[in-house]
CSV table of C-alpha atoms in Angstrom, one decimal:
chain,number,residue,atom,x,y,z
A,28,MET,CA,76.5,-122.8,43.8
A,29,LYS,CA,78.3,-125.2,41.5
A,30,THR,CA,75.9,-128.1,42.3
A,31,THR,CA,72.8,-126.0,41.6
A,32,ALA,CA,74.4,-124.9,38.3
A,33,ARG,CA,74.3,-128.6,37.2
A,34,ILE,CA,70.5,-128.6,37.6
A,35,PHE,CA,70.2,-125.5,35.5
A,36,GLY,CA,72.5,-127.0,32.9
A,37,ALA,CA,69.8,-129.5,32.2
A,38,LEU,CA,67.4,-126.7,31.4
A,39,LEU,CA,69.9,-124.9,29.2
A,40,THR,CA,70.6,-128.1,27.2
A,41,PHE,CA,66.9,-128.8,26.6
A,42,SER,CA,66.3,-125.2,25.5
A,43,THR,CA,69.3,-125.3,23.1
A,44,ALA,CA,68.2,-128.6,21.6
A,45,ALA,CA,64.6,-127.4,21.2
A,46,ALA,CA,65.8,-124.2,19.5
A,47,TYR,CA,67.7,-126.1,16.8
A,48,GLY,CA,65.0,-128.5,16.0
A,49,LEU,CA,66.2,-131.4,18.2
A,50,ASP,CA,63.3,-131.3,20.6
A,51,MET,CA,61.2,-134.4,21.0
A,52,SER,CA,58.1,-132.8,19.7
A,53,GLY,CA,59.4,-132.5,16.1
A,54,ALA,CA,57.4,-130.0,14.1
A,55,PRO,CA,54.7,-128.0,15.7
A,56,PRO,CA,51.1,-128.9,14.9
A,57,GLU,CA,50.3,-128.4,11.3
A,58,LYS,CA,48.2,-125.3,10.4
A,59,ALA,CA,44.8,-125.9,8.9
A,60,SER,CA,44.3,-125.2,5.2
A,61,PRO,CA,42.6,-121.9,4.4
A,62,ILE,CA,39.2,-123.3,3.5
A,63,SER,CA,35.9,-121.8,4.4
A,64,ASP,CA,34.2,-124.8,5.9
A,65,SER,CA,34.7,-124.4,9.7
A,66,SER,CA,34.1,-128.1,10.3
A,67,SER,CA,36.8,-129.0,7.7
A,68,GLN,CA,39.2,-126.5,9.5
A,69,HIS,CA,38.5,-128.2,12.8
A,70,ALA,CA,39.1,-131.7,11.4
A,71,ALA,CA,42.4,-130.6,9.7
A,72,SER,CA,43.6,-129.1,13.0
A,73,VAL,CA,42.6,-132.1,15.0
A,74,ASP,CA,44.3,-134.4,12.4
A,75,GLY,CA,47.5,-132.3,12.5
A,76,ALA,CA,47.6,-132.4,16.3
A,77,GLN,CA,47.0,-136.1,16.4
A,78,ARG,CA,49.9,-136.7,14.0
A,79,SER,CA,52.1,-134.5,16.1
A,80,MET,CA,51.2,-136.4,19.2
A,81,ALA,CA,51.8,-139.7,17.5
A,82,LYS,CA,55.2,-138.5,16.3
A,83,LEU,CA,56.1,-137.3,19.8
A,84,ARG,CA,55.1,-140.7,21.3
A,85,ALA,CA,57.2,-142.5,18.7
A,86,ASN,CA,60.2,-140.3,19.4
A,87,LEU,CA,60.0,-141.0,23.1
A,88,ILE,CA,59.9,-144.7,22.5
A,89,VAL,CA,63.0,-144.5,20.3
A,90,ALA,CA,64.7,-142.5,23.0
A,91,GLY,CA,63.9,-145.3,25.5
A,92,ILE,CA,61.1,-143.6,27.4
A,93,ASP,CA,57.7,-145.2,27.7
A,94,PRO,CA,55.2,-142.4,26.9
A,95,ASP,CA,52.8,-144.0,29.3
A,96,SER,CA,55.3,-144.1,32.2
A,97,ALA,CA,55.4,-141.4,34.9
A,98,GLN,CA,58.3,-139.6,33.2
A,99,GLY,CA,56.8,-140.1,29.8
A,100,LYS,CA,53.5,-138.6,30.8
A,101,VAL,CA,55.3,-135.5,32.2
A,102,LEU,CA,57.2,-135.1,29.0
A,103,MET,CA,54.2,-135.6,26.8
A,104,ARG,CA,52.1,-133.1,28.7
A,105,TRP,CA,54.9,-130.4,28.8
A,106,LEU,CA,56.2,-130.8,25.3
A,107,THR,CA,52.7,-130.7,23.8
A,108,LYS,CA,52.0,-127.6,25.8
A,109,LEU,CA,55.2,-125.9,24.7
A,110,ALA,CA,55.0,-126.9,21.1
A,111,GLY,CA,51.5,-125.3,21.0
A,112,ASP,CA,52.9,-122.0,22.2
A,113,PRO,CA,53.6,-119.8,19.1
A,114,GLY,CA,56.1,-117.7,21.0
A,115,PHE,CA,58.0,-120.6,22.5
A,116,GLN,CA,60.4,-121.5,19.7
A,117,ALA,CA,61.3,-117.8,19.1
A,118,ALA,CA,62.0,-117.3,22.8
A,119,LEU,CA,64.2,-120.4,22.8
A,120,VAL,CA,66.2,-119.2,19.8
A,121,ARG,CA,66.8,-115.8,21.5
A,122,GLN,CA,68.0,-117.4,24.8
A,123,SER,CA,70.0,-120.4,23.5
A,124,GLY,CA,73.8,-120.4,23.2
A,125,GLY,CA,75.1,-120.3,26.7
A,126,ALA,CA,74.1,-120.0,30.3
A,127,GLU,CA,74.5,-116.3,30.6
A,128,LYS,CA,72.5,-115.7,27.4
A,129,PHE,CA,69.8,-118.1,28.5
A,130,TRP,CA,69.3,-116.3,31.8
A,131,SER,CA,69.8,-112.8,30.5
A,132,ALA,CA,66.1,-112.2,30.2
A,133,PRO,CA,65.2,-110.5,33.5
A,134,LEU,CA,62.9,-112.3,35.9
A,135,SER,CA,60.5,-110.7,38.2
A,136,ALA,CA,61.2,-110.9,41.9
A,137,ASP,CA,58.2,-113.3,42.3
A,138,ASP,CA,59.4,-115.5,39.4
A,139,ARG,CA,62.8,-115.7,41.1
A,140,LEU,CA,61.3,-116.9,44.3
A,141,ARG,CA,59.2,-119.4,42.5
A,142,MET,CA,62.3,-120.7,40.8
A,143,LEU,CA,64.1,-121.0,44.1
A,144,GLN,CA,61.3,-123.0,45.6
A,145,LEU,CA,61.4,-125.4,42.6
A,146,LEU,CA,65.1,-125.7,43.0
A,147,LYS,CA,64.6,-126.6,46.6
A,148,ASP,CA,62.0,-129.2,45.7
A,149,MET,CA,64.5,-130.7,43.2
A,150,SER,CA,67.2,-130.8,45.8
A,151,MET,CA,64.9,-132.5,48.4
A,152,ASP,CA,64.0,-135.2,45.9
A,153,SER,CA,67.4,-135.9,44.4
A,154,GLN,CA,68.9,-139.3,44.8
A,155,LYS,CA,72.3,-138.2,43.4
A,156,ASP,CA,73.4,-135.6,45.9
A,157,CYS,CA,72.5,-132.9,43.4
A,158,HIS,CA,75.2,-134.2,40.9
A,159,LEU,CA,73.3,-134.3,37.6
A,160,PRO,CA,75.1,-135.7,34.6
A,161,SER,CA,76.8,-133.3,32.2
A,162,MET,CA,74.3,-132.1,29.7
A,163,VAL,CA,75.8,-132.4,26.2
A,164,GLY,CA,73.8,-132.1,22.9
A,165,ALA,CA,70.4,-133.8,23.2
A,166,ASP,CA,71.2,-135.6,26.5
A,167,PHE,CA,68.3,-133.9,28.1
A,168,ILE,CA,66.5,-137.2,27.3
A,169,ALA,CA,69.2,-139.2,29.1
A,170,PHE,CA,68.5,-136.9,32.1
A,171,ALA,CA,64.8,-137.4,31.8
A,172,ARG,CA,65.1,-141.2,31.7
A,173,THR,CA,66.8,-141.2,35.1
A,174,SER,CA,65.0,-138.4,36.9
A,175,SER,CA,62.0,-138.9,39.1
A,176,PRO,CA,58.7,-137.5,37.8
A,177,ARG,CA,58.8,-134.9,40.6
A,178,VAL,CA,62.2,-133.5,39.5
A,179,LEU,CA,61.3,-133.6,35.8
A,180,GLU,CA,58.1,-131.7,36.6
A,181,ASP,CA,60.1,-129.1,38.5
A,182,VAL,CA,62.6,-128.8,35.7
A,183,MET,CA,59.9,-128.2,33.1
A,184,GLU,CA,58.1,-125.7,35.2
A,185,THR,CA,61.4,-123.8,35.8
A,186,LEU,CA,62.0,-123.8,32.0
A,187,GLU,CA,58.5,-122.4,31.5
A,188,ILE,CA,59.1,-119.6,34.0
A,189,ALA,CA,62.3,-118.6,32.2
A,190,ILE,CA,60.7,-118.7,28.8
A,191,ASN,CA,57.6,-116.7,29.9
A,192,SER,CA,59.8,-114.1,31.6
A,193,GLY,CA,61.7,-113.8,28.3
A,194,LYS,CA,58.5,-113.1,26.5
A,195,ALA,CA,57.2,-110.7,29.1
A,196,GLU,CA,60.3,-108.4,28.8
A,197,HIS,CA,60.5,-107.4,32.4
A,198,PRO,CA,62.5,-104.2,32.9
A,199,PRO,CA,66.0,-105.1,34.1
A,200,GLU,CA,66.7,-104.6,37.8
A,201,GLN,CA,69.7,-102.5,38.7
A,202,TYR,CA,71.6,-103.0,41.9
A,203,SER,CA,74.9,-101.5,43.0
A,204,VAL,CA,77.7,-103.8,43.9
A,205,THR,CA,77.4,-102.6,47.5
A,206,GLU,CA,73.7,-103.6,47.7
A,207,LEU,CA,74.5,-107.1,46.4
A,208,LEU,CA,77.5,-107.4,48.8
A,209,ASP,CA,75.2,-106.4,51.6
A,210,ALA,CA,72.7,-109.1,50.7
A,211,ASP,CA,75.4,-111.7,50.4
A,212,ALA,CA,76.8,-110.7,53.8
A,213,GLN,CA,73.4,-111.0,55.5
A,214,LEU,CA,72.9,-114.4,53.9
A,215,ASN,CA,76.4,-115.4,55.1
A,216,ALA,CA,75.4,-114.4,58.6
A,217,THR,CA,73.0,-117.3,58.6
A,218,PRO,CA,74.6,-120.2,60.4
A,219,PRO,CA,75.4,-123.1,58.0
A,220,VAL,CA,73.2,-126.2,58.0
A,221,GLU,CA,74.8,-129.0,60.1
A,222,PRO,CA,75.0,-132.5,58.6
A,223,GLY,CA,72.0,-134.5,59.6
A,224,THR,CA,69.8,-131.5,60.3
A,225,HIS,CA,66.2,-132.6,60.4
A,226,GLY,CA,64.2,-131.7,57.3
A,227,TYR,CA,67.3,-131.5,55.0
A,228,PRO,CA,68.9,-134.2,52.9
A,229,PRO,CA,72.6,-134.9,53.4
A,230,GLY,CA,75.4,-133.4,51.3
A,231,ALA,CA,75.1,-130.8,48.6
A,232,CYS,CA,71.3,-131.2,48.3
A,233,GLY,CA,70.8,-130.2,51.9
A,234,VAL,CA,73.0,-127.1,51.4
A,235,VAL,CA,71.0,-126.0,48.3
A,236,ALA,CA,67.6,-126.5,50.1
A,237,PHE,CA,68.9,-124.7,53.2
A,238,SER,CA,70.2,-121.8,51.1
A,239,VAL,CA,66.8,-121.3,49.5
A,240,ASP,CA,65.1,-121.3,52.9
A,241,ALA,CA,67.7,-118.8,54.1
A,242,ILE,CA,67.1,-116.4,51.2
A,243,THR,CA,63.3,-116.7,51.6
A,244,ALA,CA,63.6,-115.8,55.3
A,245,LEU,CA,65.5,-112.5,54.6
A,246,PRO,CA,63.5,-109.3,54.9
A,247,GLU,CA,62.8,-107.1,51.9
A,248,PRO,CA,64.5,-105.6,50.0
A,249,VAL,CA,67.4,-107.8,51.0
A,250,ARG,CA,65.6,-111.0,49.9
A,251,GLN,CA,65.0,-109.5,46.4
A,252,ARG,CA,68.7,-108.7,46.0
A,253,ALA,CA,69.8,-112.0,47.4
A,254,SER,CA,67.6,-114.0,45.0
A,255,PHE,CA,68.9,-111.8,42.1
A,256,GLU,CA,72.5,-112.5,43.0
A,257,PHE,CA,71.9,-116.2,43.7
A,258,LEU,CA,70.5,-116.8,40.2
A,259,ARG,CA,73.3,-114.7,38.6
A,260,MET,CA,75.9,-116.9,40.2
A,261,MET,CA,74.0,-120.1,39.2
A,262,SER,CA,74.0,-118.9,35.6
A,263,GLY,CA,77.8,-118.7,35.6
A,264,GLN,CA,78.1,-114.9,36.0
A,265,LYS,CA,80.5,-113.4,38.4
A,266,SER,CA,79.3,-112.7,41.9
A,267,ALA,CA,79.5,-109.2,43.4
A,268,PHE,CA,82.4,-110.2,45.6
A,269,ASP,CA,84.3,-111.7,42.7
A,270,ARG,CA,83.9,-108.4,40.8
A,271,VAL,CA,85.2,-106.5,43.8
A,272,LEU,CA,88.2,-108.8,44.3
A,273,ASP,CA,89.0,-108.5,40.6
A,274,ASP,CA,89.5,-104.8,41.0
A,275,PRO,CA,89.6,-103.7,44.7
A,276,SER,CA,90.9,-100.2,43.8
A,277,ALA,CA,87.8,-99.5,41.8
A,278,TYR,CA,85.5,-100.5,44.8
A,279,LEU,CA,87.7,-98.4,47.2
A,280,ASP,CA,87.2,-95.3,45.0
A,281,ASP,CA,83.5,-95.9,44.5
A,282,ALA,CA,82.3,-97.0,48.0
A,283,PHE,CA,85.0,-95.6,50.3
A,284,ASP,CA,85.2,-92.0,49.2
A,285,GLU,CA,84.3,-89.4,51.9
A,286,ARG,CA,82.0,-87.7,49.4
A,287,GLN,CA,79.8,-90.7,49.5
A,288,LEU,CA,79.3,-90.5,53.3
A,289,PRO,CA,76.0,-89.3,54.8
A,290,GLU,CA,75.8,-85.5,54.9
A,291,THR,CA,75.6,-85.7,58.7
A,292,LEU,CA,79.2,-87.0,58.7
A,293,ARG,CA,80.6,-85.0,55.8
A,294,ARG,CA,79.8,-81.6,57.2
A,295,HIS,CA,82.1,-82.3,60.2
A,296,LEU,CA,85.2,-83.2,58.1
A,297,PRO,CA,88.0,-80.6,57.4
A,298,ALA,CA,88.0,-78.7,54.2
A,299,ASP,CA,90.0,-80.1,51.2
A,300,GLY,CA,93.6,-79.0,51.3
A,301,SER,CA,93.5,-78.0,55.0
A,302,ARG,CA,95.5,-81.0,56.2
A,303,ALA,CA,98.4,-81.4,53.7
A,304,LEU,CA,100.4,-84.7,53.9
A,305,PRO,CA,103.6,-85.6,52.1
A,306,TYR,CA,102.2,-88.5,50.1
A,307,ALA,CA,99.3,-89.4,47.7
A,308,ARG,CA,99.7,-93.2,48.1
A,309,LEU,CA,101.6,-95.3,50.7
A,310,THR,CA,102.0,-99.0,50.0
A,311,PHE,CA,103.1,-101.6,52.5
A,312,GLU,CA,104.0,-105.1,51.2
A,313,ALA,CA,104.1,-107.5,54.1
A,314,ASP,CA,103.4,-111.0,55.5
A,315,TRP,CA,101.1,-112.3,58.2
A,316,VAL,CA,102.9,-114.7,60.4
A,317,ASN,CA,101.2,-116.9,63.1
A,318,LYS,CA,103.3,-119.5,64.8
A,319,LYS,CA,100.2,-121.2,66.2
A,320,THR,CA,98.5,-121.6,62.8
A,321,PRO,CA,101.3,-121.5,60.2
A,322,GLY,CA,99.0,-122.7,57.5
A,323,ASP,CA,97.3,-119.3,57.7
A,324,ASN,CA,100.5,-117.3,57.0
A,325,ALA,CA,100.0,-115.2,53.9
A,326,ALA,CA,101.4,-112.3,51.9
A,327,PHE,CA,99.3,-109.1,51.8
A,328,LYS,CA,99.4,-105.6,50.5
A,329,ASN,CA,98.1,-102.5,52.4
A,330,VAL,CA,97.6,-99.4,50.3
A,331,PHE,CA,96.8,-96.0,52.0
A,332,ILE,CA,95.4,-93.2,49.9
A,333,ASN,CA,95.4,-89.5,50.7
A,334,ARG,CA,92.9,-88.1,48.2
A,335,ARG,CA,92.2,-84.5,49.2
A,336,ASN,CA,94.7,-83.5,52.0
A,337,ASN,CA,91.8,-83.2,54.4
A,338,GLY,CA,92.9,-85.7,57.0
A,339,VAL,CA,90.7,-88.5,55.6
A,340,ILE,CA,92.6,-91.6,54.6
A,341,ALA,CA,91.2,-94.5,52.5
A,342,ASP,CA,93.0,-97.9,52.7
A,343,VAL,CA,92.6,-101.4,51.4
A,344,VAL,CA,94.3,-104.6,52.5
A,345,THR,CA,94.4,-107.3,49.9
A,346,SER,CA,95.4,-111.0,50.1
A,347,LYS,CA,94.3,-114.0,48.0
A,348,GLY,CA,90.5,-114.1,47.9
A,349,TRP,CA,90.1,-111.4,50.5
A,350,ALA,CA,90.1,-107.6,50.9
A,351,ASP,CA,89.5,-105.2,53.8
A,352,PHE,CA,88.3,-101.7,53.0
A,353,THR,CA,88.5,-98.8,55.5
A,354,LEU,CA,87.9,-95.0,55.4
A,355,SER,CA,89.2,-93.2,58.5
A,356,TYR,CA,89.8,-89.8,60.0
A,357,GLY,CA,92.4,-90.0,62.7
A,358,LEU,CA,91.8,-93.1,64.8
A,359,GLU,CA,88.1,-93.0,64.1
A,360,ILE,CA,86.9,-95.4,61.4
A,361,LEU,CA,84.2,-93.8,59.2
A,362,ARG,CA,83.4,-96.8,57.1
A,363,THR,CA,84.7,-100.4,56.8
A,364,GLN,CA,84.0,-103.7,55.1
A,365,VAL,CA,85.6,-107.1,54.5
A,366,VAL,CA,85.0,-108.7,51.1
A,367,SER,CA,85.8,-112.3,50.8
A,368,LYS,CA,84.9,-115.5,48.8
A,369,GLY,CA,84.2,-117.2,52.1
A,370,THR,CA,82.2,-116.5,55.3
A,371,ASP,CA,84.3,-113.5,56.2
A,372,LEU,CA,82.2,-111.2,53.9
A,373,THR,CA,80.6,-108.5,56.0
A,374,GLN,CA,78.1,-105.7,55.4
A,375,ARG,CA,79.5,-102.3,54.8
A,376,SER,CA,79.4,-100.5,58.1
A,377,THR,CA,79.3,-96.7,58.7
A,378,LEU,CA,79.9,-94.5,61.7
A,379,GLU,CA,76.6,-93.4,63.2
A,380,ASP,CA,77.9,-90.9,65.8
A,381,GLU,CA,78.9,-87.6,64.2
A,382,ALA,CA,80.3,-86.3,67.5
A,383,ALA,CA,83.0,-89.0,67.2
A,384,ILE,CA,84.6,-87.0,64.4
A,385,HIS,CA,85.4,-84.1,66.6
A,386,ALA,CA,86.7,-86.5,69.3
A,387,ALA,CA,89.2,-87.8,66.7
A,388,ASP,CA,91.1,-84.5,66.9
A,389,HIS,CA,93.2,-85.0,70.0
A,390,GLU,CA,96.7,-85.1,71.2
A,391,PHE,CA,98.3,-88.4,71.9
A,392,VAL,CA,99.4,-88.5,75.6
A,393,PRO,CA,101.3,-91.6,76.8
A,394,GLY,CA,99.1,-93.7,79.2
A,395,GLN,CA,95.9,-92.0,78.0
A,396,ASN,CA,92.8,-94.2,77.3
A,397,LEU,CA,90.7,-93.4,74.2
A,398,ASP,CA,87.2,-94.8,73.8
A,399,LEU,CA,86.3,-95.0,70.1
A,400,VAL,CA,82.9,-95.5,68.5
A,401,VAL,CA,82.7,-98.5,66.2
A,402,PRO,CA,80.8,-98.3,62.8
A,403,GLN,CA,77.7,-100.3,62.6
A,404,PRO,CA,76.5,-103.0,61.8
A,405,SER,CA,79.5,-104.9,63.3
A,406,GLU,CA,80.0,-108.5,62.3
A,407,LYS,CA,80.7,-109.7,65.9
A,408,GLY,CA,78.6,-107.3,67.7
A,409,VAL,CA,81.4,-104.9,68.6
A,410,LYS,CA,80.0,-101.8,70.2
A,411,SER,CA,83.1,-100.2,71.7
A,412,ARG,CA,86.9,-100.0,71.2
A,413,ARG,CA,89.4,-98.8,73.7
A,414,CYS,CA,92.9,-97.8,72.9
A,415,VAL,CA,95.8,-97.0,75.3
A,416,ILE,CA,98.4,-94.6,74.1
A,417,GLY,CA,102.0,-95.9,74.4
A,418,GLU,CA,105.5,-94.6,73.9
A,419,THR,CA,106.9,-92.7,71.0
A,420,VAL,CA,109.7,-94.1,68.8
A,421,PRO,CA,111.3,-93.0,65.5
A,422,ALA,CA,109.2,-94.2,62.6
A,423,SER,CA,112.3,-95.5,61.0
A,424,THR,CA,112.4,-98.3,63.6
A,425,ILE,CA,109.1,-99.6,62.0
A,426,PHE,CA,110.7,-99.5,58.5
A,427,PRO,CA,113.8,-97.6,57.5
A,428,SER,CA,112.2,-95.4,54.8
A,429,LEU,CA,109.5,-94.0,57.1
A,430,THR,CA,110.0,-90.5,58.5
A,431,GLY,CA,108.6,-88.8,61.6
A,432,THR,CA,107.6,-90.6,64.8
A,433,ALA,CA,105.6,-93.7,65.6
A,434,ILE,CA,103.3,-93.6,68.7
A,435,GLY,CA,102.3,-97.0,70.2
A,436,LEU,CA,98.7,-98.0,70.4
A,437,GLN,CA,97.2,-101.0,72.3
A,438,CYS,CA,93.5,-101.4,71.3
A,439,THR,CA,90.8,-103.9,72.3
A,440,ASP,CA,87.4,-104.6,70.8
A,441,THR,CA,84.8,-105.9,73.2
A,442,MET,CA,82.8,-108.6,71.4
A,443,THR,CA,79.2,-109.5,71.9
A,444,HIS,CA,80.1,-113.1,71.0
A,445,GLY,CA,83.5,-114.7,70.6
A,446,LYS,CA,86.8,-113.9,72.2
A,447,ASN,CA,87.7,-110.2,72.5
A,448,ALA,CA,90.3,-109.1,69.9
A,449,SER,CA,93.2,-106.8,70.7
A,450,TRP,CA,96.0,-105.5,68.5
A,451,HIS,CA,99.2,-103.4,68.7
A,452,SER,CA,99.5,-100.6,66.3
A,453,VAL,CA,101.6,-97.5,65.7
A,454,TRP,CA,100.4,-94.1,64.7
A,455,LEU,CA,102.7,-92.7,62.0
A,456,THR,CA,102.6,-89.0,62.6
A,457,ASP,CA,104.0,-87.9,59.2
A,458,TYR,CA,101.4,-90.0,57.4
A,459,ASN,CA,98.3,-89.5,59.6
A,460,MET,CA,97.6,-93.2,59.7
A,461,ALA,CA,97.9,-96.3,61.8
A,462,TRP,CA,99.9,-99.4,61.0
A,463,THR,CA,98.9,-102.6,62.8
A,464,GLN,CA,101.9,-104.7,63.9
A,465,SER,CA,100.2,-107.6,65.6
A,466,ILE,CA,96.7,-109.0,66.4
A,467,ASP,CA,95.7,-111.2,69.3
A,468,ASP,CA,92.5,-113.1,68.9
A,469,GLU,CA,91.1,-116.7,69.0
A,470,ASP,CA,93.7,-117.8,66.6
A,471,GLY,CA,96.6,-116.6,68.8
A,472,ARG,CA,99.0,-113.8,67.8
A,473,THR,CA,99.4,-112.8,64.2
A,474,GLU,CA,102.3,-110.5,63.3
A,475,ALA,CA,102.7,-108.3,60.3
A,476,VAL,CA,106.2,-108.4,59.0
A,477,ILE,CA,107.0,-105.6,56.5
A,478,ARG,CA,109.0,-106.5,53.4
A,479,ASN,CA,108.8,-103.1,51.5
A,480,VAL,CA,107.2,-99.7,51.7
A,481,THR,CA,106.6,-97.5,48.6
A,482,ILE,CA,105.8,-93.8,49.0
A,483,GLU,CA,104.2,-91.9,46.1
A,484,ARG,CA,104.6,-88.2,46.8
A,485,ALA,CA,101.7,-85.8,46.5
A,486,PRO,CA,101.8,-83.7,43.3
A,487,GLN,CA,103.2,-80.2,43.9
């Protein structure tokens, strides 16, 4: 994203310069005098246009660009065209003053895809690994001097799309954070381009071109959302996952509330107030510790929320650049999602089998096997989860301030691809929730070491 933003920086600088009278065309063609003779009007108009063209050529020469060179011809054609557009200068003034403001005019979905194809074309032609020089002041001309005619043509066409969209006043598109995260997650699921892949240049340019192809290949409406989010990020605005990571609690309340579940699931949940618990919020502060990969050790916080005393618990695990959201009833997960700045981002998945809610109401018998339904879609193709009930110990052995008992659980996910993951948890009876003590996967064993537990009591 950062490399593509440099390309769009060139567009922004040109638009800013043009808006404040620094554009190479100078003044627009002079208006004809209000005389009655139509031939005189035509002659005056032609004379004004010729003077403007001559001034533009002279300015290009002063800037070190031969107006008859390939780059010069591109600039002459485009600047003449734009200078003759009566709405162009006004549109530039409205959109100048910063990347966010410049790109604030909504683009149609078709215009976004056209822009992305132009961006890909620039990337495929770049000789600088997509690292354009910083655009300061009127340095658009410095950029134009060193760009190929192909890239310069693409830049000018992209600028025209942005300006025309600003004039067209497309109605703004509205997407929820969840919809944009879903699009990002589906895009993330595309395997990354390998260095040296045929048809893509090396380095950042290849990544940009591949990203455009990946977006274009997505089905609708995901493609429309992904292109919307892609251009938002290139303009310097915060991505959906950044906004979620800035305030995970807000996303937990918005997207992981049982009242937002499909009616087919909601109708099977207990009534509010029917499953009273002694807390409103339970916070674990802990550390992940892996002896095999100590570089992955990290502090994290896990917050469990009892909103309505109906047996449904919402929880979020947060660590640097990462958050894991879950809504559960008993051992059955109703909804889950991982939000990350990296490739761990997943689509929000929801339980599809309503019968699984009734199955979640059961006694824990040592040695018993429980087969649980997994919400879909699952990142690694997990379709089933089996848990074996273990022995019961005092909850205070897990952490001194916890009350009640802790029932051991050994659970395993069967993966469609990759190594099966298993973890050891305990079911804390007084709190109606499970705490995971260790995970065994392709990275070895990761243990959760509790540092502190804070219990916020439910209001009386």
